Amino acid sequence: MQKFSSILLLRLAFQSLGVVYGDLGTSPLYVFYNTFPNGINDTEDIIGALSLIIYSLTLIPLLKYVFIVCRANDSGQGGTFALYSLLCRHAKVKTIPNQHRTDEELTTYSRSTFHELSFAAKTKRWLEANTFRKNALLILVLVGTCMVVGDGILTPAISVLSASGGIKVDHPKMSNDVVVLVAVVILVGLFSMQHYGTDKVGWLFAPIVLLWFLLIGGIGIFNICKYDSSVLKAFSPVYIYRYFKRRGKAGWTSLGGIMLSITGIEALFADLAHFPVSAVQLAFTVVVFPCLLLAYSGQAAYLMQNKDHVTNAFYRSIPDGIYWPMFIIATLAAVVASQATISATFSIIKQALALGCFPRVKVVHTSKKFLGQIYIPDMNWILMILCIAVTAGFRNQSQIGNAYGTAVVIVMLVTTFLMTLIMLLVWHCHWILVLIFTGLSLAVECTYFSAVLIKVDQGGWVPLVIAAAFLVIMYVWHYGTVKRYEFEMHSKVSMAWILGLGPSLGLVRVPGIGLVYTELASGVPHIFSHFITNLPAIHSVVVFVCVKYLPVYTVSEEERFLVKRMGPKNFHMFRCVARYGYKDLHKKDDDFEKKIFENLFTFVRLEAMMEGCSDSEEYSLYGQQTQRSRDFLLKDNAHTSTSDIDLTISTVDSIVPAKSPLHANAITSSGRESSQTEVEELEFLTSCRDAGVVHILGNTVIRARRDSGILKKIAIDYIYAFLRKICRENSVIFNVPHESLLNVGQIFSV
C-alpha cells in the first residue's frame, strides 16, 4: 500500500471533501421532506426517524463502506469493476479467455492461494464450473455499474433542485418554473467545467464543502440548544422499534426517504481512484460523520416545535441572519454533490472500457500526478442531457427522491454480493464472519429495497429505465467482443502453414515494417492470411501486435511489453504483446509505436547475447543444429539480465560436456557469430523502419447467422453494428497516422 506523508494525507483528505463527500453531505437538504411527504402527525415520529437516520449512517457508510468495503479496493481503485477484477484474478471467471500464464507473474497481479479443501476453494470451483455462473456474475457487475451511472444523473438533479428551492422559502409566490430554470442553468455550468479535471475542481470545491459541513454542524448545535435537546435520545435504538410499532405500514414506506440520508456512498467507493483510502477515511470520521449527525439532530429539534415546516425543514431551520449566505453555500454544495457522482461515473466507465464492457470512447487524463483522475467528454454530455431531462421532466424533488432511492439501494445490494465473494476468495475470511457481514447487510438493505419498490410507479422507474438502456449497451458490446475473440481463436492460422510458405511467405517482400494488430496473444490471426491471399506483397518485417487489458489496476512500464520471434530468423516475423491495466487506459497514445521498436531492438540484442551461452553451471552446447524453437518473453528493460530470459532449444544433434576446452572455443566462436548476426539484423530492422511503417488493422464486421433468433439478430445486426459505427476507431486510439493505415475488411457470422 502506498504511504503518504502527514501533510500530503491532510491535503488529500481536504481535497476528497470536494469530490467524494458532496453527495452524502447534501442529503440534509431533502431527507425529512421525503420521509414525511404528507406531513408529521406526532412529534415522536421525528425522534424515530432521527434514530433511523443515525443508525443508517453508522451501519452503512461508516462501518460497511468506510471501514470494510473501502479495504476491498484494487490497489486504490474502487467501484464494482474493481471488485470484479479482484475476483477475476482469484478465480477464472473472466468471460474473455485471453490471459496467459506469464500474466500471472506481473508484480501487480497479486493473488493469494488457499487450501484445496477449504470453503474458498469449493466456492472458486463452483464459480468456474459453469459458464452461466460467470455470465451471471458479469451481469450483476454490469447492473451495479449501470445504477452508478443512474446516480450520476439523479444526484445533480435532486441536489441542485433542492438547493434552488430555497428561493421559494423567502419568496413563496414565485413560480416553480423559475426554480427549475435556475437549476438547469446551474447544471449546464457544472457539466461545462468538467474538462478542467478533478484536481482543479477538487481544490475549488473542497473549501466550499468544508465550510458547508462546519455550518450545518454549527446550525445543528444551535437548533438543538434553542428548540429541543431531547432529540438526542434518538441515539437509543429503542425509538426505532417504537417508530415502526406506532406507524406500521406508513413507517415502512417512509424508509424510502430515510435511505436518502446514505446516498453517495457508492460514489465514495467508486471515487477511490481519485484519492487514497486513508484520506477518504480520515475526512469521513473527523468531519463528515459528526457534522451530519449534528445537522439531522438540529433539523429534528426544529421540527419538534415546527411540525408544519417539514416541506422545507432545512431552510426553515436556518437562523434568519445567515439565511442568504447559507442559501449560496447550499447551492454551491449541491453542485459539489453532483461532482462526486460525475467523477464516480467517469471512473467506473473507464474500468468497463478496459474490461471490454463499454464501447470505445475518448478518455482524457486530467492529472499527471494522479492517473485515476479522468474526464470522458462523450459521457459528460450524455449525463448532462439526461440530468436536465429528469430535472425539467419531474420538477419535483419528491419523485426524483423516489427514483434516487431505487438506484442507490440496488447498487448497495450488488456491492454486498460481490463483497461476500471477495471475503471468501480474496481475504479468506471464515465463513461465519462472511455470513455475519452478508446477513447484517442484507437485513438492512433488503428492508430498504422493499420500501423503495412500492414507489416504482412514483418516479422509481426512472433509474430502472436508464440502467436497462445502459445494461443493453454494455452487455451487447461485451457479447460482440467475446464473439469476435472466439472467431479469431477458431480461425487462426497454424504456424506450419506459415513455415510452408517459406521466408518470402509466398509473396514479394517489400521494404518496410508491417504492424498487424490482432486480439490474439498466440498464433497467426486470420486477418493475416486474408491479407496475403488478396495482396501480392508483404513487408520485409512483420510484427503481430496484441494489445490486451488484464484484470489489474496497472502494469508497470518494465513489464508491459512481451516480444517473441515467430518462425526462423530469415522470416523476420515477431510478436509483441502490450499489456495494460484498467487504470492505464489510453496512456499509450503518445509513443506506442516508438515503444514497440525499442522493445523489438532490445529483444534482438538480448537474443544474440543468449546464443551459445547460459548462466547455469550445467549447460549444453549444440554443434550442428537442424531445428530451433525459441520462446522469448522479454521484459521492457534494456538492462534485463540473462536470468530473466527463458531460452528453449530443441532437436539436439550433439551434446558437448560443460566446462571443456572445446566448449570454451565454441562459446567464443558462437559469440562472434551471434554479435555479427545481431548487428546485421539491427541494421536490417533500422533500414526497414526508415523505409516506412504501415499499421494493418482488421475491420471485422460480425453478423448474426440466418438461423439465429430474433433477439440475437437485433443485438448483433442493429445494436452492436450501431455501437461499432459511432465508437472511436482503433486507429484513433493507437494514434495511427491516416497515411500509414491499412484496413483489412472481413465479415463473419456468429
XYZ file of C-alpha atoms in Angstrom:
750
model
C 0.000 0.000 0.000
C 1.320 3.429 -0.908
C 2.440 5.543 2.052
C 1.705 9.253 2.271
C 3.279 11.940 4.425
C 1.046 13.531 7.065
C 0.869 16.837 5.184
C 0.010 15.148 1.871
C -2.574 12.965 3.621
C -4.260 16.030 5.158
C -4.167 17.761 1.789
C -5.758 14.765 0.039
C -8.345 14.385 2.814
C -9.211 18.064 2.357
C -9.497 17.617 -1.433
C -11.590 14.467 -1.039
C -14.267 16.538 0.693
C -14.778 18.412 -2.560
C -15.028 15.323 -4.758
C -16.096 12.323 -2.696
C -18.429 13.597 0.031
C -20.538 16.246 -1.661
C -23.386 13.818 -2.373
C -23.545 12.377 1.137
C -23.158 15.859 2.636
C -26.111 17.480 0.855
C -28.648 14.836 1.905
C -29.947 17.046 4.782
C -31.479 19.261 2.077
C -34.214 16.738 1.304
C -34.291 13.776 3.727
C -37.015 14.899 6.177
C -39.276 16.142 3.370
C -39.064 12.765 1.565
C -39.560 10.894 4.854
C -42.756 12.807 5.708
C -44.215 13.892 2.326
C -47.716 14.019 3.874
C -46.707 15.943 6.988
C -45.918 14.982 10.613
C -48.710 13.844 12.921
C -46.769 13.037 16.086
C -43.504 14.514 17.379
C -42.471 11.001 18.483
C -42.247 10.160 14.761
C -39.471 12.745 14.431
C -37.436 11.004 17.164
C -37.974 7.621 15.484
C -36.977 8.953 12.047
C -33.870 10.607 13.501
C -32.917 7.348 15.215
C -33.246 5.511 11.884
C -31.055 8.129 10.182
C -28.390 7.884 12.909
C -28.142 4.097 12.748
C -28.354 4.031 8.943
C -25.363 6.416 8.763
C -23.483 4.335 11.325
C -24.133 0.886 9.871
C -23.868 1.542 6.116
C -21.499 4.462 5.330
C -19.304 4.247 8.448
C -18.997 0.544 9.289
C -19.754 -1.161 5.979
C -18.242 1.189 3.406
C -15.543 3.318 5.043
C -14.042 0.550 7.193
C -14.843 -2.669 5.278
C -15.743 -2.144 1.601
C -13.061 0.519 1.062
C -10.478 -2.065 2.152
C -11.541 -4.220 -0.789
C -10.112 -1.712 -3.244
C -7.862 -2.928 -6.043
C -4.666 -1.062 -5.139
C -6.602 2.141 -4.631
C -9.214 1.581 -7.335
C -12.830 1.389 -6.187
C -16.216 0.579 -7.676
C -17.957 -2.594 -8.805
C -15.452 -3.283 -11.603
C -12.529 -3.063 -9.185
C -14.195 -5.790 -7.099
C -14.782 -7.795 -10.291
C -11.129 -7.503 -11.330
C -10.074 -8.835 -7.922
C -12.378 -11.820 -8.394
C -11.049 -12.407 -11.936
C -7.535 -12.765 -10.533
C -8.537 -15.213 -7.820
C -10.925 -17.298 -9.922
C -11.200 -17.948 -13.661
C -14.447 -16.061 -14.127
C -13.386 -13.633 -16.860
C -15.509 -14.237 -19.943
C -12.776 -13.244 -22.454
C -10.147 -16.009 -22.029
C -7.159 -14.017 -23.345
C -4.911 -14.412 -20.327
C -1.601 -16.274 -20.381
C 0.359 -17.861 -17.560
C 3.000 -15.121 -17.897
C 0.366 -12.519 -16.969
C 0.166 -14.046 -13.520
C 3.871 -13.261 -12.980
C 3.240 -9.498 -13.039
C 4.060 -7.682 -9.812
C 0.564 -6.127 -9.785
C -1.122 -9.493 -10.425
C -1.161 -10.243 -6.724
C -3.347 -13.056 -5.523
C -3.347 -15.438 -2.619
C -3.630 -19.200 -2.547
C -5.837 -21.338 -0.369
C -6.172 -24.948 0.643
C -7.916 -27.194 -1.879
C -10.390 -28.439 0.715
C -11.270 -25.000 2.073
C -14.646 -23.360 1.657
C -12.978 -20.718 -0.551
C -11.641 -23.427 -2.910
C -15.084 -25.019 -3.152
C -16.642 -21.623 -3.925
C -13.987 -20.987 -6.582
C -14.626 -24.345 -8.279
C -18.387 -23.737 -8.144
C -17.984 -20.367 -9.895
C -15.592 -21.689 -12.546
C -17.571 -24.824 -13.349
C -20.406 -23.180 -15.222
C -20.442 -20.541 -17.983
C -23.886 -19.427 -16.835
C -22.494 -18.523 -13.386
C -19.678 -16.482 -14.956
C -22.196 -14.592 -17.100
C -24.494 -14.101 -14.113
C -21.600 -12.583 -12.141
C -20.789 -10.275 -15.066
C -24.424 -9.171 -15.399
C -24.523 -8.491 -11.634
C -21.456 -6.243 -12.018
C -22.986 -4.504 -15.046
C -26.239 -3.878 -13.146
C -24.267 -2.226 -10.335
C -22.329 -0.155 -12.874
C -25.489 0.984 -14.647
C -27.059 2.022 -11.349
C -23.972 4.143 -10.554
C -24.480 5.824 -13.934
C -28.099 6.387 -12.860
C -26.756 8.015 -9.676
C -24.636 10.290 -11.861
C -27.837 11.526 -13.489
C -30.160 11.714 -10.460
C -27.768 13.216 -7.898
C -27.247 16.504 -9.768
C -30.989 16.685 -10.454
C -32.192 16.264 -6.839
C -29.304 18.148 -5.164
C -29.417 21.247 -7.359
C -33.237 21.326 -7.495
C -33.466 21.017 -3.675
C -30.904 23.789 -3.176
C -32.614 26.054 -5.719
C -35.905 25.505 -3.891
C -34.579 27.759 -1.127
C -35.580 30.751 -3.269
C -39.270 29.899 -2.773
C -38.916 29.817 1.023
C -38.144 33.537 1.036
C -40.457 34.256 -1.968
C -43.455 31.888 -1.584
C -45.315 33.339 -4.574
C -42.503 32.607 -7.004
C -43.363 30.159 -9.801
C -41.813 26.689 -9.660
C -40.689 27.231 -13.272
C -38.152 29.797 -12.062
C -36.679 27.284 -9.607
C -36.387 24.661 -12.373
C -34.782 27.207 -14.741
C -32.210 28.203 -12.110
C -31.435 24.501 -11.502
C -30.969 23.846 -15.250
C -28.602 26.834 -15.638
C -26.505 25.607 -12.684
C -26.368 22.080 -14.142
C -25.192 23.321 -17.551
C -22.432 25.307 -15.830
C -21.388 22.268 -13.748
C -21.062 19.867 -16.671
C -19.285 22.522 -18.756
C -16.416 22.759 -16.258
C -15.700 19.020 -16.004
C -12.895 19.193 -18.571
C -10.721 21.083 -16.067
C -10.281 17.820 -14.167
C -10.831 16.514 -10.647
C -7.641 18.037 -9.252
C -8.599 21.631 -10.098
C -12.285 21.045 -9.343
C -11.351 19.422 -6.011
C -9.284 22.440 -4.918
C -12.132 24.734 -5.959
C -14.868 22.723 -4.231
C -13.116 21.462 -1.086
C -13.259 24.800 0.824
C -16.954 25.076 -0.048
C -17.747 21.595 1.293
C -15.642 22.057 4.416
C -17.484 25.315 5.094
C -20.790 23.550 4.355
C -20.126 20.770 6.880
C -18.971 23.188 9.566
C -22.038 25.394 9.001
C -24.618 22.577 9.061
C -22.903 21.140 12.133
C -22.901 24.550 13.837
C -26.542 25.245 12.893
C -27.404 21.781 14.223
C -25.852 22.580 17.623
C -27.667 25.959 17.650
C -31.048 24.323 16.903
C -30.566 21.561 19.496
C -29.837 24.145 22.174
C -32.594 26.547 21.074
C -35.517 24.223 20.310
C -35.380 20.779 21.914
C -32.328 18.929 23.200
C -34.479 15.889 23.967
C -33.982 14.745 20.333
C -30.606 13.359 21.435
C -32.447 10.397 22.958
C -32.777 9.203 19.339
C -29.305 7.679 19.805
C -31.154 4.882 21.617
C -32.314 2.222 19.098
C -35.453 1.658 21.207
C -37.087 4.543 19.343
C -36.727 2.675 16.029
C -38.853 -0.141 17.450
C -41.431 2.343 18.768
C -41.470 4.154 15.391
C -42.401 1.022 13.431
C -44.849 -0.154 16.103
C -46.674 3.185 16.073
C -46.687 3.915 12.320
C -46.953 0.381 10.888
C -47.013 0.356 7.068
C -46.579 4.140 6.897
C -43.338 3.770 8.858
C -42.148 1.074 6.499
C -42.839 3.137 3.336
C -41.084 6.157 4.907
C -37.828 4.179 4.731
C -37.556 5.325 1.111
C -36.963 8.847 2.443
C -34.735 7.736 5.346
C -32.498 5.922 2.881
C -31.679 9.196 1.104
C -29.534 10.029 4.138
C -26.974 7.451 2.979
C -26.937 8.296 -0.720
C -23.489 8.984 -2.103
C -21.754 6.028 -0.501
C -21.259 4.270 -3.855
C -19.743 7.469 -5.236
C -17.474 7.393 -2.193
C -16.271 3.886 -3.114
C -16.021 4.492 -6.860
C -14.080 7.737 -6.309
C -11.268 5.911 -4.507
C -9.380 6.070 -7.818
C -9.058 9.807 -7.210
C -7.858 9.632 -3.588
C -6.156 7.131 -1.244
C -8.322 5.148 1.191
C -6.655 6.657 4.278
C -7.541 10.199 3.098
C -11.172 9.215 2.498
C -11.418 7.529 5.923
C -9.841 10.495 7.694
C -12.205 13.003 6.075
C -15.275 10.910 6.920
C -14.526 10.180 10.569
C -13.224 13.640 11.514
C -15.521 15.949 9.507
C -18.361 14.287 7.593
C -19.882 11.853 10.104
C -20.089 14.123 13.193
C -21.342 17.117 11.178
C -24.095 15.054 9.523
C -25.303 13.710 12.883
C -25.446 17.260 14.264
C -27.248 18.557 11.145
C -30.008 15.909 11.279
C -30.372 16.273 15.051
C -30.695 20.051 14.669
C -33.401 19.723 11.998
C -35.264 17.233 14.192
C -35.068 19.636 17.155
C -36.523 22.439 14.977
C -39.336 20.199 13.707
C -40.293 19.240 17.266
C -41.709 22.752 17.601
C -42.483 23.434 13.914
C -44.114 20.290 12.520
C -45.724 22.191 9.643
C -42.350 23.254 8.207
C -41.262 19.755 7.155
C -41.509 20.606 3.426
C -38.538 22.990 3.702
C -37.119 21.802 7.014
C -33.533 22.584 6.092
C -34.055 26.196 5.016
C -36.666 26.915 7.711
C -34.264 25.801 10.434
C -31.563 28.284 9.353
C -31.281 31.383 11.610
C -32.557 34.487 9.769
C -29.260 36.352 9.955
C -27.368 33.838 7.791
C -30.198 32.667 5.530
C -28.936 34.034 2.198
C -25.237 33.236 2.780
C -26.369 29.711 3.693
C -28.521 29.548 0.547
C -25.466 30.381 -1.588
C -23.313 27.810 0.246
C -26.092 25.182 -0.094
C -26.347 25.796 -3.845
C -22.583 25.515 -4.230
C -22.561 22.348 -2.060
C -25.253 20.846 -4.295
C -23.001 21.482 -7.271
C -20.215 19.681 -5.399
C -22.545 16.767 -4.643
C -23.139 16.423 -8.348
C -19.381 16.462 -8.937
C -18.939 13.423 -6.681
C -21.216 11.183 -8.736
C -19.985 12.561 -12.072
C -16.382 11.692 -11.091
C -17.531 8.260 -9.929
C -19.315 7.680 -13.245
C -16.162 8.565 -15.203
C -14.063 6.168 -13.086
C -16.424 3.242 -13.437
C -16.960 3.744 -17.193
C -13.189 3.738 -17.689
C -12.947 0.402 -15.881
C -15.781 -1.002 -18.001
C -13.935 0.127 -21.140
C -10.754 -1.698 -20.181
C -12.610 -4.938 -19.439
C -14.404 -4.909 -22.811
C -17.817 -3.935 -21.454
C -18.303 -0.484 -22.973
C -17.869 0.975 -26.482
C -14.578 2.785 -27.104
C -14.845 6.434 -26.044
C -12.273 9.155 -25.511
C -10.700 9.190 -22.046
C -8.701 12.259 -21.010
C -6.255 12.007 -18.091
C -6.552 15.365 -16.340
C -3.716 14.915 -13.839
C -0.141 13.733 -14.373
C 0.268 13.136 -10.649
C -2.887 11.090 -10.014
C -3.630 8.869 -13.018
C -7.053 7.886 -11.679
C -8.348 11.397 -12.329
C -10.017 11.399 -15.742
C -12.620 13.094 -17.914
C -14.801 11.385 -20.552
C -16.304 14.033 -22.872
C -18.954 11.819 -24.501
C -20.313 10.561 -21.175
C -20.216 14.072 -19.733
C -22.618 15.463 -22.329
C -24.884 12.389 -22.213
C -25.144 12.768 -18.418
C -25.896 16.477 -18.797
C -28.737 15.936 -21.297
C -30.336 13.157 -19.213
C -29.920 15.152 -16.000
C -31.637 18.228 -17.452
C -34.411 15.993 -18.852
C -35.044 14.487 -15.379
C -34.957 17.896 -13.680
C -37.288 19.592 -16.163
C -39.478 16.488 -16.506
C -40.250 15.822 -12.831
C -39.939 19.391 -11.475
C -40.478 17.781 -8.066
C -37.782 16.615 -5.654
C -40.112 14.031 -4.090
C -40.433 11.963 -7.280
C -36.735 12.370 -8.058
C -36.060 11.192 -4.485
C -38.065 8.024 -5.122
C -36.037 7.375 -8.270
C -32.795 8.122 -6.463
C -33.553 5.707 -3.637
C -34.196 2.859 -6.070
C -30.822 3.333 -7.766
C -28.868 3.598 -4.513
C -30.296 0.504 -2.824
C -29.702 -1.711 -5.890
C -26.040 -0.645 -6.026
C -25.700 -1.428 -2.305
C -27.133 -4.925 -2.840
C -24.737 -5.612 -5.744
C -21.778 -4.483 -3.618
C -22.877 -6.784 -0.782
C -22.979 -9.854 -3.054
C -19.572 -9.039 -4.559
C -18.093 -8.383 -1.113
C -19.272 -11.818 0.008
C -17.151 -13.380 -2.755
C -14.233 -11.034 -2.003
C -14.252 -12.032 1.666
C -14.204 -15.713 0.708
C -11.802 -15.787 -2.269
C -9.505 -12.820 -1.587
C -9.480 -12.245 2.172
C -10.093 -15.917 3.109
C -12.373 -14.945 5.968
C -14.024 -17.680 7.982
C -17.433 -18.499 6.584
C -19.077 -17.441 9.870
C -17.668 -13.886 9.516
C -18.819 -13.809 5.891
C -22.267 -14.951 6.974
C -22.475 -12.247 9.668
C -21.428 -9.482 7.237
C -23.749 -10.661 4.464
C -26.657 -11.288 6.824
C -26.476 -7.880 8.524
C -26.002 -6.035 5.220
C -28.874 -7.820 3.504
C -31.160 -7.376 6.528
C -30.764 -3.585 6.322
C -30.606 -3.257 2.532
C -33.450 -5.655 1.702
C -35.657 -3.743 4.152
C -34.862 -0.528 2.301
C -35.308 -2.275 -1.058
C -38.790 -3.494 -0.130
C -39.705 0.094 0.819
C -38.496 1.669 -2.458
C -40.154 -0.996 -4.618
C -43.554 0.314 -3.593
C -42.615 3.698 -5.101
C -41.570 2.428 -8.518
C -44.645 3.992 -10.125
C -43.956 7.311 -8.337
C -40.632 8.016 -10.046
C -38.723 4.872 -9.074
C -38.989 3.623 -12.658
C -36.545 6.260 -13.957
C -33.255 4.647 -12.810
C -34.588 1.250 -13.897
C -35.172 2.536 -17.438
C -31.802 4.338 -17.554
C -29.989 1.305 -16.136
C -31.768 -1.040 -18.563
C -30.653 1.090 -21.537
C -27.020 1.142 -20.379
C -27.152 -2.561 -19.481
C -28.265 -3.448 -23.019
C -25.452 -1.319 -24.482
C -22.784 -2.782 -22.194
C -23.850 -6.408 -22.417
C -24.326 -6.350 -26.210
C -20.913 -4.741 -26.640
C -19.329 -7.346 -24.389
C -21.166 -10.161 -26.190
C -19.952 -8.888 -29.564
C -16.391 -8.553 -28.229
C -16.426 -12.145 -26.935
C -17.786 -13.458 -30.259
C -15.104 -11.594 -32.208
C -12.409 -13.050 -29.978
C -13.837 -16.561 -30.331
C -13.847 -16.165 -34.116
C -10.211 -15.039 -34.034
C -9.297 -18.062 -31.895
C -11.113 -20.609 -34.063
C -9.939 -19.218 -37.405
C -6.284 -18.556 -36.566
C -3.706 -19.982 -38.956
C -1.230 -22.634 -37.875
C 2.470 -21.808 -37.801
C 3.051 -24.861 -40.010
C 1.135 -23.120 -42.809
C 3.362 -20.040 -42.492
C 6.513 -22.191 -42.461
C 5.275 -23.952 -45.586
C 5.237 -20.643 -47.444
C 8.963 -20.149 -46.868
C 10.919 -16.987 -45.986
C 9.159 -14.975 -48.688
C 5.750 -16.081 -47.357
C 4.915 -16.877 -50.988
C 4.898 -13.160 -51.827
C 7.182 -10.297 -52.719
C 8.780 -8.906 -49.536
C 8.887 -5.126 -49.924
C 10.986 -2.786 -47.727
C 9.255 -1.581 -44.589
C 7.663 -2.867 -41.398
C 4.070 -4.049 -41.173
C 2.425 -3.831 -37.743
C -0.518 -6.269 -37.826
C -2.933 -5.595 -34.943
C -4.698 -8.612 -33.514
C -6.560 -9.609 -30.366
C -4.659 -12.914 -30.199
C -1.673 -13.287 -27.893
C -0.691 -16.551 -29.651
C -0.971 -17.982 -33.168
C -1.267 -16.240 -36.539
C -4.513 -14.262 -36.918
C -6.969 -14.922 -39.720
C -6.629 -11.304 -40.827
C -3.023 -12.013 -41.882
C -3.887 -14.980 -44.075
C -6.779 -12.952 -45.518
C -4.332 -10.143 -46.287
C -1.618 -12.183 -48.012
C -4.096 -14.174 -50.099
C -5.526 -10.953 -51.543
C -2.403 -8.825 -51.995
C 0.778 -9.798 -53.893
C 3.263 -8.299 -51.411
C 4.079 -8.117 -47.713
C 6.612 -6.072 -45.777
C 10.144 -7.286 -45.081
C 9.410 -7.290 -41.342
C 6.052 -8.298 -39.877
C 5.164 -7.635 -36.237
C 1.921 -9.011 -34.828
C 0.799 -6.512 -32.177
C -1.647 -7.630 -29.494
C -2.983 -5.052 -27.034
C -4.835 -6.613 -24.138
C -6.206 -5.466 -20.817
C -5.727 -7.553 -17.710
C -7.807 -7.595 -14.504
C -5.195 -5.470 -12.721
C -5.238 -1.755 -11.995
C -1.910 -1.110 -13.774
C 1.027 -2.808 -15.498
C 4.417 -1.204 -14.900
C 6.412 0.075 -17.881
C 9.143 -2.523 -17.224
C 6.674 -5.408 -17.562
C 4.365 -4.013 -20.203
C 5.761 -5.482 -23.449
C 6.423 -9.114 -24.292
C 8.384 -9.776 -27.506
C 8.797 -13.115 -29.226
C 10.180 -14.316 -32.561
C 7.832 -16.257 -34.836
C 9.466 -18.795 -37.132
C 13.119 -18.833 -38.272
C 15.225 -15.668 -38.310
C 15.076 -15.231 -42.064
C 11.276 -14.926 -41.860
C 11.662 -11.643 -39.891
C 8.373 -12.170 -38.052
C 7.788 -11.127 -34.453
C 5.002 -10.906 -31.912
C 4.641 -8.013 -29.494
C 2.075 -8.239 -26.688
C 1.306 -4.966 -24.904
C -0.435 -5.445 -21.566
C -2.391 -2.773 -19.722
C -4.441 -2.475 -16.567
C -7.747 -0.631 -16.436
C -6.019 2.375 -14.811
C -3.597 2.597 -17.779
C -6.314 3.102 -20.377
C -5.118 5.219 -23.328
C -1.825 6.199 -21.722
C -0.200 4.634 -24.785
C -1.397 7.204 -27.305
C 1.754 9.302 -27.359
C 4.615 6.937 -28.154
C 3.120 3.493 -28.655
C 4.906 2.830 -31.986
C 8.213 4.094 -30.604
C 7.988 1.725 -27.628
C 7.243 -1.242 -29.904
C 10.504 -0.663 -31.795
C 12.504 -0.042 -28.621
C 11.375 -3.394 -27.259
C 11.927 -5.121 -30.616
C 15.540 -3.908 -30.778
C 16.093 -4.836 -27.131
C 14.781 -8.316 -27.862
C 17.183 -8.814 -30.797
C 20.163 -7.732 -28.669
C 19.202 -9.994 -25.772
C 18.532 -12.908 -28.114
C 22.037 -12.538 -29.532
C 23.508 -12.412 -26.021
C 21.805 -15.702 -25.169
C 23.029 -17.622 -28.198
C 25.565 -20.247 -27.206
C 25.708 -19.272 -23.547
C 23.784 -19.778 -20.362
C 24.046 -18.566 -16.790
C 23.587 -22.026 -15.272
C 26.537 -24.221 -14.221
C 25.345 -27.250 -16.151
C 24.622 -26.330 -19.729
C 24.974 -27.811 -23.184
C 26.352 -26.516 -26.441
C 24.745 -27.611 -29.653
C 27.063 -28.398 -32.527
C 25.057 -28.846 -35.695
C 21.514 -27.680 -35.100
C 18.943 -28.584 -37.719
C 15.971 -27.000 -35.968
C 15.489 -24.463 -33.218
C 12.419 -23.179 -31.488
C 12.856 -20.250 -29.190
C 10.282 -18.727 -26.907
C 11.386 -15.401 -25.573
C 9.173 -13.492 -23.218
C 11.279 -10.411 -22.557
C 10.522 -7.526 -20.315
C 10.726 -3.933 -21.499
C 14.085 -3.226 -19.903
C 17.382 -2.774 -21.699
C 19.253 -3.906 -18.566
C 17.357 -7.168 -18.121
C 19.758 -9.867 -17.004
C 20.100 -13.198 -18.761
C 18.305 -14.869 -15.870
C 15.129 -13.060 -16.941
C 15.143 -14.819 -20.314
C 13.623 -18.219 -20.945
C 15.532 -19.888 -23.804
C 14.382 -23.252 -25.104
C 16.348 -25.066 -27.821
C 15.186 -28.396 -29.200
C 16.468 -31.125 -31.538
C 19.936 -31.705 -30.154
C 22.367 -33.231 -32.632
C 25.380 -33.294 -30.391
C 25.978 -32.533 -26.765
C 29.328 -31.251 -25.622
C 30.126 -31.593 -21.898
C 30.215 -28.386 -19.940
C 33.489 -26.662 -18.976
C 35.580 -28.409 -21.733
C 38.203 -26.607 -23.957
C 36.071 -27.369 -26.993
C 33.191 -25.778 -25.164
C 35.167 -22.577 -24.499
C 36.281 -22.294 -28.138
C 32.750 -22.914 -29.313
C 31.452 -20.195 -26.968
C 33.964 -17.673 -28.369
C 33.157 -18.598 -31.951
C 29.451 -18.547 -31.247
C 29.777 -15.153 -29.522
C 31.483 -13.613 -32.580
C 28.885 -15.094 -34.929
C 25.960 -14.009 -32.800
C 27.421 -10.493 -32.433
C 27.784 -10.172 -36.198
C 24.278 -11.569 -36.740
C 22.906 -9.136 -34.166
C 24.466 -6.120 -35.904
C 23.193 -7.266 -39.289
C 19.655 -7.793 -38.012
C 19.566 -4.482 -36.159
C 20.748 -2.690 -39.304
C 18.117 -4.531 -41.327
C 15.353 -3.585 -38.865
C 16.511 0.047 -38.822
C 16.537 0.260 -42.619
C 13.070 -1.295 -42.771
C 11.745 1.170 -40.205
C 13.243 4.052 -42.187
C 11.607 2.681 -45.344
C 8.205 3.089 -43.722
C 5.837 1.625 -41.171
C 2.336 0.510 -42.101
C -0.334 -0.230 -39.486
C -2.594 -3.075 -40.630
C -5.891 -3.141 -38.727
C -8.694 -5.619 -39.130
C -12.058 -4.056 -39.876
C -14.102 -7.052 -38.790
C -17.848 -6.989 -39.305
C -19.914 -9.560 -37.433
C -23.424 -10.561 -38.403
C -25.948 -12.920 -36.918
C -26.451 -16.187 -38.786
C -29.643 -16.568 -40.779
C -30.983 -19.216 -38.414
C -30.361 -17.013 -35.338
C -33.206 -15.953 -33.061
C -34.804 -12.533 -33.328
C -33.116 -11.225 -30.132
C -29.674 -12.230 -31.362
C -30.290 -10.596 -34.755
C -31.380 -7.346 -33.103
C -28.395 -7.413 -30.725
C -25.742 -8.153 -33.388
C -27.110 -6.693 -36.634
C -28.526 -3.488 -35.181
C -27.344 -2.579 -31.667
C -23.739 -3.849 -31.903
C -23.383 -2.633 -35.505
C -24.614 0.825 -34.469
C -22.254 0.977 -31.483
C -19.316 -0.051 -33.692
C -20.205 2.727 -36.111
C -20.317 5.507 -33.509
C -17.460 4.440 -31.195
C -13.849 5.523 -31.612
C -11.774 3.751 -34.232
C -8.807 1.667 -33.115
C -6.604 3.795 -35.371
C -7.507 6.855 -33.261
C -6.795 5.023 -30.001
C -3.368 3.849 -31.255
C -2.656 7.315 -32.694
C -2.059 5.856 -36.163
C -1.433 8.459 -38.903
C -4.095 8.204 -41.611
C -1.496 7.842 -44.374
C 0.092 4.833 -42.594
C -3.175 2.979 -42.005
C -4.325 -0.080 -43.924
C -7.738 -1.543 -43.038
C -8.374 -5.182 -43.911
C -12.091 -5.947 -44.005
C -13.668 -9.289 -43.272
C -17.182 -10.454 -42.478
C -18.165 -13.428 -40.354
C -21.365 -14.790 -38.899
C -21.959 -15.746 -35.274
